Coordinates of C-alpha atoms in Angstrom, one line a residue:
M125 CA 118.3 68.4 -39.3
K126 CA 115.6 66.1 -38.8
Q127 CA 113.2 69.1 -37.2
R128 CA 114.1 71.3 -40.3
T129 CA 112.9 68.2 -42.8
L130 CA 110.0 67.6 -40.0
G131 CA 109.0 71.5 -40.6
L132 CA 109.3 71.7 -44.2
L133 CA 107.2 68.9 -45.1
T134 CA 104.6 70.7 -43.1
L135 CA 104.8 73.9 -44.6
T136 CA 104.6 72.0 -47.7
L137 CA 101.3 70.1 -47.0
V138 CA 100.1 73.4 -45.7
L139 CA 100.5 74.9 -48.7
I140 CA 99.2 71.9 -50.9
F141 CA 96.2 71.0 -49.0
G142 CA 95.5 74.0 -46.6
P143 CA 95.9 74.5 -42.8
E144 CA 94.1 71.8 -40.5
P145 CA 90.8 72.4 -40.0
C146 CA 89.9 73.7 -36.2
F147 CA 87.2 71.8 -35.4
S148 CA 85.5 71.9 -31.7
Q149 CA 85.3 68.8 -29.5
S150 CA 81.6 68.7 -30.3
A151 CA 82.1 68.4 -34.2
W152 CA 84.1 64.8 -33.5
Q153 CA 81.4 63.3 -31.9
E154 CA 78.5 61.2 -33.5
M155 CA 75.7 62.7 -34.7
I156 CA 72.3 61.2 -34.9
R157 CA 69.2 63.2 -36.3
Q158 CA 65.9 61.8 -35.8
N159 CA 66.2 58.3 -36.1
P160 CA 62.9 56.1 -34.9
A161 CA 63.2 54.9 -31.8
A162 CA 61.4 53.8 -28.5
I163 CA 61.7 53.6 -25.1
D164 CA 62.6 50.0 -23.5
D165 CA 63.5 51.2 -20.0
S166 CA 65.1 53.8 -17.9
S167 CA 66.8 54.6 -14.8
I168 CA 68.2 57.1 -12.4
D169 CA 72.2 57.0 -11.7
W170 CA 74.1 58.1 -8.6
Q171 CA 74.0 61.5 -10.0
Q172 CA 70.2 61.9 -10.1
R173 CA 70.2 61.7 -13.7
L174 CA 67.9 60.2 -16.6
I175 CA 69.6 57.1 -18.2
L176 CA 67.3 55.5 -21.0
D177 CA 67.8 52.7 -22.9
V178 CA 66.5 52.8 -26.4
L179 CA 65.7 50.7 -29.3
T180 CA 66.2 52.5 -32.7
E181 CA 65.4 51.4 -35.9
D182 CA 69.3 51.8 -37.2
F183 CA 71.3 51.7 -34.3
G184 CA 70.1 49.2 -32.4
K185 CA 70.1 49.6 -28.5
V186 CA 71.5 52.7 -27.3
S187 CA 71.6 54.5 -23.9
L188 CA 71.0 57.6 -24.0
L189 CA 71.6 60.6 -20.8
A190 CA 68.6 63.0 -20.6
K191 CA 70.2 66.3 -19.5
G192 CA 67.9 68.7 -17.4
V193 CA 63.9 66.9 -18.1
R194 CA 63.5 66.1 -14.6
K195 CA 63.9 69.8 -13.8
N196 CA 61.2 72.5 -13.9
R197 CA 58.8 69.5 -15.3
S198 CA 60.3 69.3 -18.7
K199 CA 57.6 68.8 -21.2
T200 CA 60.0 66.6 -23.1
L201 CA 60.0 64.0 -20.1
G202 CA 56.4 63.4 -21.1
L203 CA 57.6 62.1 -23.8
L204 CA 60.2 59.5 -22.7
Q205 CA 58.1 56.8 -21.5
P206 CA 58.1 53.5 -23.0
F207 CA 55.5 52.3 -25.7
K208 CA 55.1 55.8 -27.8
P209 CA 56.8 56.5 -31.1
L210 CA 59.7 58.6 -31.1
S211 CA 62.4 60.3 -33.2
V212 CA 65.5 61.0 -31.3
S213 CA 68.6 62.6 -32.2
Y214 CA 72.1 62.5 -30.1
A215 CA 75.2 62.8 -29.9
G216 CA 78.4 61.7 -28.2
K217 CA 81.9 60.0 -28.4
T218 CA 81.2 57.2 -25.4
D219 CA 78.7 54.4 -25.0
L220 CA 76.4 56.9 -23.2
K221 CA 75.4 59.5 -25.9
T222 CA 73.6 62.6 -24.8
L223 CA 70.0 63.1 -26.2
S224 CA 69.6 66.3 -27.7
Q225 CA 66.1 66.2 -28.9
V226 CA 62.8 64.1 -29.3
E227 CA 60.2 64.1 -31.4
S228 CA 56.3 62.1 -31.2
R229 CA 55.6 59.7 -34.1
P230 CA 52.3 58.2 -35.4
P231 CA 50.6 56.4 -34.6
L232 CA 49.3 57.1 -31.2
L233 CA 49.0 54.1 -29.0
N234 CA 47.2 53.3 -26.1
L235 CA 48.5 50.2 -24.0
T236 CA 45.5 49.7 -21.1
G237 CA 45.3 46.5 -19.1
I238 CA 46.8 43.3 -19.9
S239 CA 48.0 44.7 -22.8
L240 CA 50.4 47.2 -21.2
Y241 CA 51.8 44.5 -19.1
C242 CA 52.5 42.3 -22.2
G243 CA 54.2 45.4 -23.2
F244 CA 56.8 45.6 -20.6
Y245 CA 57.3 41.5 -21.4
V246 CA 58.0 42.9 -25.0
N247 CA 60.4 45.4 -24.0
D248 CA 61.9 42.9 -21.1
L249 CA 62.9 40.4 -24.1
A250 CA 64.2 43.4 -26.3
H251 CA 66.6 44.4 -23.5
H252 CA 67.9 40.3 -22.8
F253 CA 68.0 39.2 -26.4
L254 CA 69.4 42.3 -28.3
H255 CA 73.3 44.0 -28.0
P256 CA 74.1 47.5 -27.7
Y257 CA 74.6 49.2 -30.9
D258 CA 74.0 46.0 -33.2
P259 CA 71.0 47.4 -35.3
H260 CA 68.5 44.7 -36.4
P261 CA 66.0 47.2 -38.7
E262 CA 63.5 43.9 -39.1
V263 CA 63.3 43.3 -35.1
F264 CA 62.6 47.0 -34.9
R265 CA 59.8 47.3 -37.2
S266 CA 58.5 43.8 -35.8
Y267 CA 58.4 45.4 -32.6
R268 CA 56.4 48.6 -33.6
E269 CA 54.1 46.0 -35.1
C270 CA 53.8 44.1 -31.8
L271 CA 52.9 47.1 -29.7
I272 CA 50.6 48.5 -32.4
G273 CA 48.8 44.7 -32.1
L274 CA 48.5 45.3 -28.1
S275 CA 47.6 48.8 -28.6
E276 CA 44.5 48.0 -31.6
K277 CA 43.3 45.0 -28.8
D278 CA 44.0 42.2 -31.5
S279 CA 44.7 38.9 -30.9
I280 CA 47.4 39.2 -27.9
E281 CA 48.9 35.4 -28.2
E282 CA 49.2 35.8 -31.8
V283 CA 50.9 39.6 -31.7
L284 CA 53.6 38.0 -28.4
R285 CA 54.5 34.7 -30.3
L286 CA 55.0 36.8 -33.8
F287 CA 57.5 39.3 -32.3
E288 CA 59.4 36.2 -30.2
I289 CA 59.7 34.2 -33.4
S290 CA 60.8 37.6 -35.3
L291 CA 63.2 38.2 -32.1
L292 CA 64.5 34.8 -31.6
E293 CA 65.2 35.1 -35.5
Y294 CA 67.5 37.7 -35.7
A295 CA 69.0 37.9 -32.5
G296 CA 70.5 34.2 -34.0
Y297 CA 68.3 31.7 -32.3
G298 CA 66.1 31.1 -35.2
L299 CA 63.7 27.8 -35.0
Q300 CA 64.9 25.0 -37.2
L301 CA 61.3 24.2 -38.7
E302 CA 61.8 23.0 -42.2
E303 CA 62.2 19.2 -41.5
D304 CA 62.8 16.3 -39.0
A305 CA 66.4 16.6 -37.7
V306 CA 67.1 12.9 -37.5
N307 CA 65.9 11.5 -41.0
S308 CA 66.2 14.6 -42.7
K309 CA 62.3 14.2 -44.1
P310 CA 59.7 17.8 -44.2
I311 CA 57.9 18.1 -41.1
N312 CA 54.3 16.1 -41.7
P313 CA 51.8 18.1 -40.5
E314 CA 49.8 15.1 -39.3
K315 CA 52.5 13.5 -37.1
H316 CA 53.8 14.9 -33.8
Y317 CA 57.0 15.8 -32.7
Q318 CA 59.5 16.9 -29.8
F319 CA 61.8 19.8 -29.9
Y320 CA 65.1 19.9 -29.4
V321 CA 67.1 23.1 -28.9
D322 CA 70.2 22.1 -30.2
Q323 CA 69.0 19.9 -32.8
G324 CA 65.5 20.9 -33.9
A325 CA 61.9 19.0 -34.7
V326 CA 62.5 15.1 -34.2
E327 CA 59.5 13.3 -34.6
E328 CA 57.6 11.3 -31.7
L329 CA 54.7 9.3 -31.5
N330 CA 53.4 11.1 -28.4
G331 CA 55.4 14.4 -29.0
P332 CA 53.6 17.5 -27.2
F333 CA 53.9 19.6 -31.0
S334 CA 51.9 18.8 -34.0
G335 CA 53.8 18.8 -37.2
A336 CA 50.5 21.4 -38.2
T337 CA 51.7 23.9 -35.4
L338 CA 55.8 23.6 -36.5
I339 CA 54.8 24.6 -39.8
A340 CA 52.5 27.1 -38.7
L341 CA 55.5 28.8 -36.8
K342 CA 57.6 28.7 -40.1
E343 CA 54.9 30.3 -42.0
K344 CA 54.0 32.7 -39.1
R345 CA 50.6 31.7 -39.8
L346 CA 48.8 31.3 -36.0
N347 CA 45.3 31.1 -36.8
N348 CA 43.6 28.3 -34.2
E349 CA 43.9 27.7 -30.2
R350 CA 45.6 24.6 -30.7
V351 CA 48.1 26.0 -32.9
L352 CA 48.4 29.1 -30.4
A353 CA 48.7 26.9 -27.1
E354 CA 51.5 24.8 -28.8
A355 CA 53.5 27.7 -30.1
K356 CA 53.4 29.5 -26.2
K357 CA 54.3 26.2 -24.9
L358 CA 57.5 25.8 -27.4
M359 CA 58.4 29.6 -27.5
R360 CA 58.5 29.7 -23.9
S361 CA 61.1 26.8 -24.0
M362 CA 62.9 28.3 -26.5
I363 CA 62.9 31.6 -24.4
D364 CA 63.9 30.2 -21.5
F365 CA 66.6 28.0 -23.0
H366 CA 68.6 31.0 -24.2
L367 CA 67.9 33.0 -21.1
Q368 CA 70.2 30.4 -19.0
G369 CA 68.4 31.5 -16.0
K370 CA 67.8 34.8 -15.9
K371 CA 63.6 35.7 -14.8
L372 CA 61.9 38.1 -16.8
K373 CA 59.7 40.1 -14.0
S374 CA 57.0 41.0 -16.5
R375 CA 56.6 37.4 -17.3
E376 CA 56.0 37.0 -13.3
L377 CA 53.9 40.1 -12.9
I378 CA 51.4 38.9 -16.0
S379 CA 51.1 35.2 -14.2
K380 CA 50.2 37.0 -10.7
I381 CA 47.6 39.4 -12.3
I382 CA 46.3 36.7 -14.2
K383 CA 45.6 34.2 -11.1
Q384 CA 44.4 37.0 -9.4
S385 CA 41.6 37.5 -11.9
L386 CA 41.0 34.1 -11.8
G387 CA 40.8 34.2 -8.0
K388 CA 38.4 37.4 -8.1
D389 CA 36.1 35.5 -11.1
E390 CA 35.5 32.2 -8.7

């Protein structure tokens, strides 16, 4: 009796709503088309397949399987390089999606010399501080502006600090720069401060950071050498704290290159 009732119910639903559509498995997969993106990292898995870690504007960090691009000198492989603005299309039901299409986007970036290594540093930061499938369009735009600045050989220190500030802010580790953490007074540009990650800025007679630097960081206006030097020291301490002992290979490489360059100059 129960089976007959279920059969009649199914027949009634079919008559009212029509038969159930017959979808192929791929039709149920998540389809993302032409999303602005950039290659953050790549690797070869045990099956000799190319796996891409991609930073996208609308979907955050995404892992993509690039099928067939390593065979027959595929033209697509030339596009799948770091620091190239791209549009990617992909699909898949698992965390590892399948790349279906990739196109180049303007502007054409040319990172060389120290700018190239700084680009890898920026990718390192994005890799460590952003979580998979956690979209941050603001970070993507800041990332793109950073690469453009590096490509145009703008003030590299300023370009890097502005990206670091933006990344930490949207990753949930923003700096408390509005007021003294102890007495709640506004930051005074004439005074000096110590900066504690768990508190913020605290006035200190011989503190390593001037109030002018903290205000400049808050306003993202890094326009003199003293501010840039203090900002670099503060941002490095913040980043190191949140990395929790993890090392950035790109940072070590940049330091090594700078030391070698100084040795040659001598």
